[in-house]
Coordinates of C-alpha atoms and ligand atoms in Angstrom, one line a residue:
X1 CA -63.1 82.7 -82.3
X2 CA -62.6 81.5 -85.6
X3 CA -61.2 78.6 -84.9
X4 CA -63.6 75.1 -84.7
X5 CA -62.5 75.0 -80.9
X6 CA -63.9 77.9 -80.1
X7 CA -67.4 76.6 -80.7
X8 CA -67.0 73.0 -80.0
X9 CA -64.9 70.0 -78.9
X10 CA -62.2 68.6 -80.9
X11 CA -64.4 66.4 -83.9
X12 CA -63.9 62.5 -83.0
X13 CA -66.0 61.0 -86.0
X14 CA -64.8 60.2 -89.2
X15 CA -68.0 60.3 -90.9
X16 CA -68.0 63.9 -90.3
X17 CA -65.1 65.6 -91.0
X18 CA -66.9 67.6 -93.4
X19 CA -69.2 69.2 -90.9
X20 CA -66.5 71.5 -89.2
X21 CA -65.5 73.2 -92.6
X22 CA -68.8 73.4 -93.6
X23 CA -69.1 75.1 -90.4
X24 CA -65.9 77.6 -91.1
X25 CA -67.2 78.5 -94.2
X26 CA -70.6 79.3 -93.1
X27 CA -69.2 81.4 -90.5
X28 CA -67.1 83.3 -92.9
X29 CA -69.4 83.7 -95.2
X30 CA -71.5 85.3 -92.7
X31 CA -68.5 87.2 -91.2
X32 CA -67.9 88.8 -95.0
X33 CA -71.8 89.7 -95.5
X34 CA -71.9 91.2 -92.3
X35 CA -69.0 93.6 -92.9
X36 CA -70.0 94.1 -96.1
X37 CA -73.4 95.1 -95.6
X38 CA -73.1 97.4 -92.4
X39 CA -70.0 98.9 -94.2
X40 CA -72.3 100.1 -96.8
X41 CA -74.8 101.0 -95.0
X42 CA -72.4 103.2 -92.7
X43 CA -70.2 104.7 -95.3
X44 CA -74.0 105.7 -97.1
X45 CA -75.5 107.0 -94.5
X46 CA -72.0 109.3 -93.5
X47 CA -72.2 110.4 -97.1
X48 CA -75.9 111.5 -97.5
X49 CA -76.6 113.0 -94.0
X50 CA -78.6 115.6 -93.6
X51 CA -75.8 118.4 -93.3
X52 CA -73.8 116.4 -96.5
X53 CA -73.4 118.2 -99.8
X54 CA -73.4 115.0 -101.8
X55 CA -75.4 115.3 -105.1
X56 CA -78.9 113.8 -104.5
X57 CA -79.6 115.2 -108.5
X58 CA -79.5 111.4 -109.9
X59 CA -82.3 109.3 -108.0
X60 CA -81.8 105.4 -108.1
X61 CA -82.8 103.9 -111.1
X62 CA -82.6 100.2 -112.6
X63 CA -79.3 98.6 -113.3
X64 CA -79.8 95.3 -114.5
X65 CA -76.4 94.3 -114.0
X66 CA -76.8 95.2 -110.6
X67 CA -79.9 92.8 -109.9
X68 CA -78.5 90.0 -111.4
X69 CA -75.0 90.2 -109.3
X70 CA -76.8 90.3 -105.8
X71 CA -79.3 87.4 -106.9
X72 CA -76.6 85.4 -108.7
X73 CA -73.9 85.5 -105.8
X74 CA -76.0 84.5 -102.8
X75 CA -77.7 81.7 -105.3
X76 CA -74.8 80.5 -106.0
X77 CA -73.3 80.5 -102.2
X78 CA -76.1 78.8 -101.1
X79 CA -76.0 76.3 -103.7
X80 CA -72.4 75.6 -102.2
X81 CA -73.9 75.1 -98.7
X82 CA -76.8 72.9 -99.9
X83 CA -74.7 70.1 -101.7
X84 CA -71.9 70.4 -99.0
X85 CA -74.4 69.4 -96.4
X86 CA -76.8 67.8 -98.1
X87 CA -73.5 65.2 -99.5
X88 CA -72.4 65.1 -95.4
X89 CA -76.0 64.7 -93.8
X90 CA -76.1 61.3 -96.1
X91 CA -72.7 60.2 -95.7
X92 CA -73.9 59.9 -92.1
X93 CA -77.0 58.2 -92.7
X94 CA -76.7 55.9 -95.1
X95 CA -75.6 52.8 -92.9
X96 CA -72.5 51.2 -93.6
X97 CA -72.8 47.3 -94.8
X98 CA -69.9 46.5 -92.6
X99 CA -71.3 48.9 -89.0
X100 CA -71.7 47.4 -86.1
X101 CA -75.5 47.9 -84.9
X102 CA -76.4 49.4 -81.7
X103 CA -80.5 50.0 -81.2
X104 CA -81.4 53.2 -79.1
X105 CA -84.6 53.6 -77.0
X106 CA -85.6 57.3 -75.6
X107 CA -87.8 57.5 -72.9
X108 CA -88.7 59.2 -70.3
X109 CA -86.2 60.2 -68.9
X110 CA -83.5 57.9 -70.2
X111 CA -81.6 55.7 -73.1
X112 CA -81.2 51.8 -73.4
X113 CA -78.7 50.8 -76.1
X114 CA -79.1 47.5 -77.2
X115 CA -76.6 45.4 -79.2
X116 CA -78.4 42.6 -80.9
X117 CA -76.0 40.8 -82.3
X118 CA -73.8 41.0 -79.5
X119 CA -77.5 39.9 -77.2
X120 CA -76.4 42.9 -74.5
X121 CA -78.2 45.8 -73.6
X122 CA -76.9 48.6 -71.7
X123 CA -79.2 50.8 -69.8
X124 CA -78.4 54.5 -69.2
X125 CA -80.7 56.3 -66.1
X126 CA -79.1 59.0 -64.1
X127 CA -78.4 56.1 -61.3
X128 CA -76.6 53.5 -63.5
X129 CA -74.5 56.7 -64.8
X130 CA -73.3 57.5 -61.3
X131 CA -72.9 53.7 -60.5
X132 CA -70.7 52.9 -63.4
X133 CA -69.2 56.6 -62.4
X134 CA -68.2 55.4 -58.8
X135 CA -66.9 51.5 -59.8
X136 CA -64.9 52.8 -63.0
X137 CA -67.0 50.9 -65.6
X138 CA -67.5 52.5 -69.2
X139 CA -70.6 54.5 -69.0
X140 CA -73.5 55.0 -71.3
X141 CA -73.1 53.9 -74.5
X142 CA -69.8 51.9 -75.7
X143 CA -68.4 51.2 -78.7
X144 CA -65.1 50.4 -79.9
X145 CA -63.0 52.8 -81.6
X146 CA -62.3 52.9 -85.6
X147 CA -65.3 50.6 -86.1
X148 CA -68.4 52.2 -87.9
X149 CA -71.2 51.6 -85.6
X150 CA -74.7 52.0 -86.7
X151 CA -77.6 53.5 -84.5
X152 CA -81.3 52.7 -85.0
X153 CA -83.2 54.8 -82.5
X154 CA -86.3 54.8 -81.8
X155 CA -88.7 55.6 -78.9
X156 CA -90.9 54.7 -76.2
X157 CA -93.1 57.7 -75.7
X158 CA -92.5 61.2 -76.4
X159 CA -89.9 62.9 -79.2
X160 CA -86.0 62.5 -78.2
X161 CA -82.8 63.2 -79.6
X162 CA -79.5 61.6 -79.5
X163 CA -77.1 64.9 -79.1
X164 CA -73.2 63.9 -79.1
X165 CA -71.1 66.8 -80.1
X166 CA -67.9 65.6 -79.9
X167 CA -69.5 63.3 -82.9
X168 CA -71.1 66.1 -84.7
X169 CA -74.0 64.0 -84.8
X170 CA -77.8 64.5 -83.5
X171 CA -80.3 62.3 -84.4
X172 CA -84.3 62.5 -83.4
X173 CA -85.5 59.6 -82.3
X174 CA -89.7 59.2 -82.7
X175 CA -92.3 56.5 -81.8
X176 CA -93.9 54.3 -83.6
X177 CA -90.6 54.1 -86.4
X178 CA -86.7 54.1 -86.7
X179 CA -84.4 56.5 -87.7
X180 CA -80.4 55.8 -88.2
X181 CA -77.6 57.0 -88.3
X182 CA -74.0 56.4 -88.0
X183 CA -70.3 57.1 -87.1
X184 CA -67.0 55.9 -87.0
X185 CA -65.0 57.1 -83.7
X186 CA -61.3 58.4 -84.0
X187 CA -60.5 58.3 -80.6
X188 CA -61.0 56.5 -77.2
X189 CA -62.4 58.0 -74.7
X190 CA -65.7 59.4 -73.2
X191 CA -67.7 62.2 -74.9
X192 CA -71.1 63.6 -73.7
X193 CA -74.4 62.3 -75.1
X194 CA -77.1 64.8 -74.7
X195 CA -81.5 64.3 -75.1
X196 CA -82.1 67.8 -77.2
X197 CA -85.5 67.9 -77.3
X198 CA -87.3 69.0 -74.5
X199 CA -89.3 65.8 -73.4
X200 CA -90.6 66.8 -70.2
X201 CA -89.7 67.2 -66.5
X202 CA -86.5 65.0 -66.4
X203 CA -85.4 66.2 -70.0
X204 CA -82.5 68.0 -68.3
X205 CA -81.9 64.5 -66.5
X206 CA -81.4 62.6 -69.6
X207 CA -77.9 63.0 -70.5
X208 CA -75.0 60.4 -70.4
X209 CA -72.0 59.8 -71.9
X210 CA -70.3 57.5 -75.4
X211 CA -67.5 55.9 -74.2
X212 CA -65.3 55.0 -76.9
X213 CA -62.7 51.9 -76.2
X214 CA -60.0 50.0 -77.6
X215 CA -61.3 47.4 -79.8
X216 CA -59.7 44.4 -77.3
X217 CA -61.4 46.5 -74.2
X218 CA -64.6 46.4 -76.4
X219 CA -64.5 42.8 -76.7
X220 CA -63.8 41.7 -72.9
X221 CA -66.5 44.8 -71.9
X222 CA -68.9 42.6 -74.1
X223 CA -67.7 39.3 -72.7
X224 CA -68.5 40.5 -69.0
X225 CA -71.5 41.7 -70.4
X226 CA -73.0 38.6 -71.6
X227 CA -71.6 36.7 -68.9
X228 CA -73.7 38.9 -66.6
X229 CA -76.8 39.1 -68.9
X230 CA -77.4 35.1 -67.6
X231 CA -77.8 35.6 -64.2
X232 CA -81.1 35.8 -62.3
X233 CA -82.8 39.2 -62.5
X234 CA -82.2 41.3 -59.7
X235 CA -85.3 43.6 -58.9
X236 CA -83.3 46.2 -57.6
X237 CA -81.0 46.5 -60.8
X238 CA -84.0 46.4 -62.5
X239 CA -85.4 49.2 -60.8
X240 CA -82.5 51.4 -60.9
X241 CA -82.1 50.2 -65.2
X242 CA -85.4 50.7 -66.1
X243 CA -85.9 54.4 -65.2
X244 CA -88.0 53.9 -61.9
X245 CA -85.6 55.7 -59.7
X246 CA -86.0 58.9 -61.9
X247 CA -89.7 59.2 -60.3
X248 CA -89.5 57.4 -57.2
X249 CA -87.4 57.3 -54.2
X250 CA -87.2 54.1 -52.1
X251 CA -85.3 55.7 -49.1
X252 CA -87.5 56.2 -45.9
X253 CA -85.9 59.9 -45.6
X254 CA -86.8 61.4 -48.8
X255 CA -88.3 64.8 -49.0
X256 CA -92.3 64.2 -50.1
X257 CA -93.6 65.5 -53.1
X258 CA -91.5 64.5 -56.5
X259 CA -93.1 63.2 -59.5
X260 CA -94.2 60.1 -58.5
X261 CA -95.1 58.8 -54.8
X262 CA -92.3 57.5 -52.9
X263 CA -92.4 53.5 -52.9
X264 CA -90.5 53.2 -49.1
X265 CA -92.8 51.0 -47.5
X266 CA -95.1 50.5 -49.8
X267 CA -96.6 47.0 -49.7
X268 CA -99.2 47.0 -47.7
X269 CA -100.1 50.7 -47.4
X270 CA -103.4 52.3 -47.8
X271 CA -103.3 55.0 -50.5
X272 CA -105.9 57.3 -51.7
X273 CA -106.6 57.9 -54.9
X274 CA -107.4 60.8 -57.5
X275 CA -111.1 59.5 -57.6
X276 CA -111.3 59.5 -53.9
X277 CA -111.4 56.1 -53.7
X278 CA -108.8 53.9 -51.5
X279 CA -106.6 51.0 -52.2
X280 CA -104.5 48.6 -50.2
X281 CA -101.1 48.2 -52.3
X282 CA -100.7 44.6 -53.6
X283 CA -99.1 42.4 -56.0
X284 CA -101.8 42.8 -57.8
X285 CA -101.9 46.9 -57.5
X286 CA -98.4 47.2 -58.1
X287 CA -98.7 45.1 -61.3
X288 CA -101.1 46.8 -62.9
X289 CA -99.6 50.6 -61.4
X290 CA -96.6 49.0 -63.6
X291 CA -98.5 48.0 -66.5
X292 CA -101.5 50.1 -66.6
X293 CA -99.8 53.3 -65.0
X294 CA -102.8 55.5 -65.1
X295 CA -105.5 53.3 -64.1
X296 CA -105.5 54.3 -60.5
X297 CA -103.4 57.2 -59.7
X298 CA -102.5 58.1 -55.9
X299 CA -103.9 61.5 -54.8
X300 CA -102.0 64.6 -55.4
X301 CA -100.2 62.4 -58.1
X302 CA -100.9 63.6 -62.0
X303 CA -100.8 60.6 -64.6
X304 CA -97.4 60.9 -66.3
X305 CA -96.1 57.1 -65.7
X306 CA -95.6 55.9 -69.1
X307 CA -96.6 52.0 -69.2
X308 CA -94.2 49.4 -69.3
X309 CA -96.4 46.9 -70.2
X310 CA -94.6 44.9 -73.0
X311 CA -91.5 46.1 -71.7
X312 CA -90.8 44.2 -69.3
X313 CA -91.1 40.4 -69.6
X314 CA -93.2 38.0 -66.8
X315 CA -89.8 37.3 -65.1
X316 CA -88.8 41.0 -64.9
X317 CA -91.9 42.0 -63.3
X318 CA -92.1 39.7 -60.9
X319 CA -88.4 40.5 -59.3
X320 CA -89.5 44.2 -59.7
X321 CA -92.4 43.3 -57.3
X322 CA -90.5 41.3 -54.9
X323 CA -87.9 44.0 -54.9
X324 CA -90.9 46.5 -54.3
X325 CA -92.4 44.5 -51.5
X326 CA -89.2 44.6 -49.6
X327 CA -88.8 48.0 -49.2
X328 CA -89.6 48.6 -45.4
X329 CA -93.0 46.7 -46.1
X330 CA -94.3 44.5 -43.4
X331 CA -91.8 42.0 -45.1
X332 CA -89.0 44.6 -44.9
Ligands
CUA1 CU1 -85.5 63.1 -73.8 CU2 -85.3 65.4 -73.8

């Protein structure tokens, strides 16, 4: 128990080696107060029970000595613990010149990291996860080890955090600006990356994993990236990448209900809608359900579809909607 692996994995980030000891000694220091405290108040209240003979002549009077020992002492202890994490909280986010930059989007209910100068961008929804899982590809977000590595988050709707305790490192990530922060990983291999603040339904859903890899590994990972990045877009891909999935289920045997109406068969169908007016899905309804989310919302639906309008460019939509349109539709 007072050992760092009691309370977390083994520390993989050289940018925070400080944080375990700080850690320690925080622990201790609370250890110590706590015996020290409840020992007094113990052995006191033995000695001046009720049935005690103690003196009680001399009642409690000021001791200036006394006052400025128990101020003094805990000033000065957390004086300690200000400086040590203050001097560690920048250490990790004041970017490196030399760091490798990866950009991270939150949003419901998952991450995209994108490398810009490497032009890749890796997409992390609970499918893509799996996927990578199943075909033994490095999953989530992957970096090469000993390399500081710079992350600019930012998000897309709601208040996220990047969580990865085997890095000692959690980071809010907000809309509408950036926040960074960096590390340096010790050690291949793949750690869990955590959302930690609650962002809604799939907040639970929005975990994935860092995989760390050997600097030649990193470089033919990116290669196969890039090579891959030039193909045509694939709607399907596209749908799994960009969160869709999450909400909707394209299989004709799902369960009904779920947060967002099941797309099997959807081209083509007549839906009903919140203001009791009906709709035949289109191209055109399905572009503006994508862009304009809340505009018209299918009965028994609520409006929680964040927009994607900006995030996905003329070529992207339009394989999202010929993926859509294939789904058991009349063309299906
Ligand atoms: Cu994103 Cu919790």
């Amino acid at each position: 128990m007072f050992d760092i692996g009691f309370w977390m994995p083994e520390s993989v980030n050289s940018l925070a080696q400080g944080t375990d000891s700080l850690f320690m000694f925080i622990l201790w220091v609370s250890v110590i107060s706590l015996v020290v405290v409840c020992g007094a108040m113990v052995f006191l209240s033995i000695r001046y029970r009720a049935s005690s003979s103690a003196s009680r002549d001399k009642p409690p009077k000021d001791h200036f000595g006394l006052e400025v020992t128990w101020t003094l002492i805990p000033t000065v202890i957390l004086m300690v613990i200000f400086y040590w994490g203050t001097r560690d909280y920048v250490r990790m986010s004041v970017p490196q010149a030399e760091a490798m930059e990866v950009r991270v989007l939150g949003q419901k209910w998952f991450w995209t990291f994108d490398y810009p100068k490497q032009g890749i961008r890796l997409q992390a929804t609970e499918e893509i996860n799996d996927k990578n899982t199943r075909e033994g590809r490095p999953v989530g977000l992957v970096v090469p080890v000993d390399t500081p590595v710079r992350l600019v988050g930012s998000s897309a709707d709601v208040l996220h955090s990047v969580y990865i305790p085997s890095f000692r490192m959690k980071k809010d990530v907000i809309p509408n600006r950036y926040t960074v922060t960096g590390f340096r990983a010790t050690k291949e291999g793949v750690y869990d990356l955590f959302c930690t603040e609650y962002c809604g339904t799939k907040h639970s859903g929005m975990i994935t994993k860092v995989t760390v890899l050997s600097q030649a590994e990193f470089a033919s990972f990116v290669e196969a990236a890039q090579s891959k990045a030039d193909s045509p877009i694939d709607g399907a891909t596209l749908f799994a990448g960009s969160g869709c999935a999450g909400c909707h289920s394209v299989s004709p045997d799902a369960p009904p209900g779920g947060i967002g109406p099941s797309l099997y068969n959807v081209y083509g169908r007549k839906e009903r809608l919140t203001t009791g007016d009906t709709v035949i899905v289109d191209e055109n309804y399905l572009r503006e359900s994508i862009e304009n989310p809340i505009a018209k919302v299918v009965e028994g639906y609520g409006p929680v579809m964040p927009s994607y309008a900006g995030r996905l460019t003329e070529e992207e939509l339009t394989a999202l909607i010929v993926y859509l349109k294939g789904l058991g539709g009349i063309n299906g």
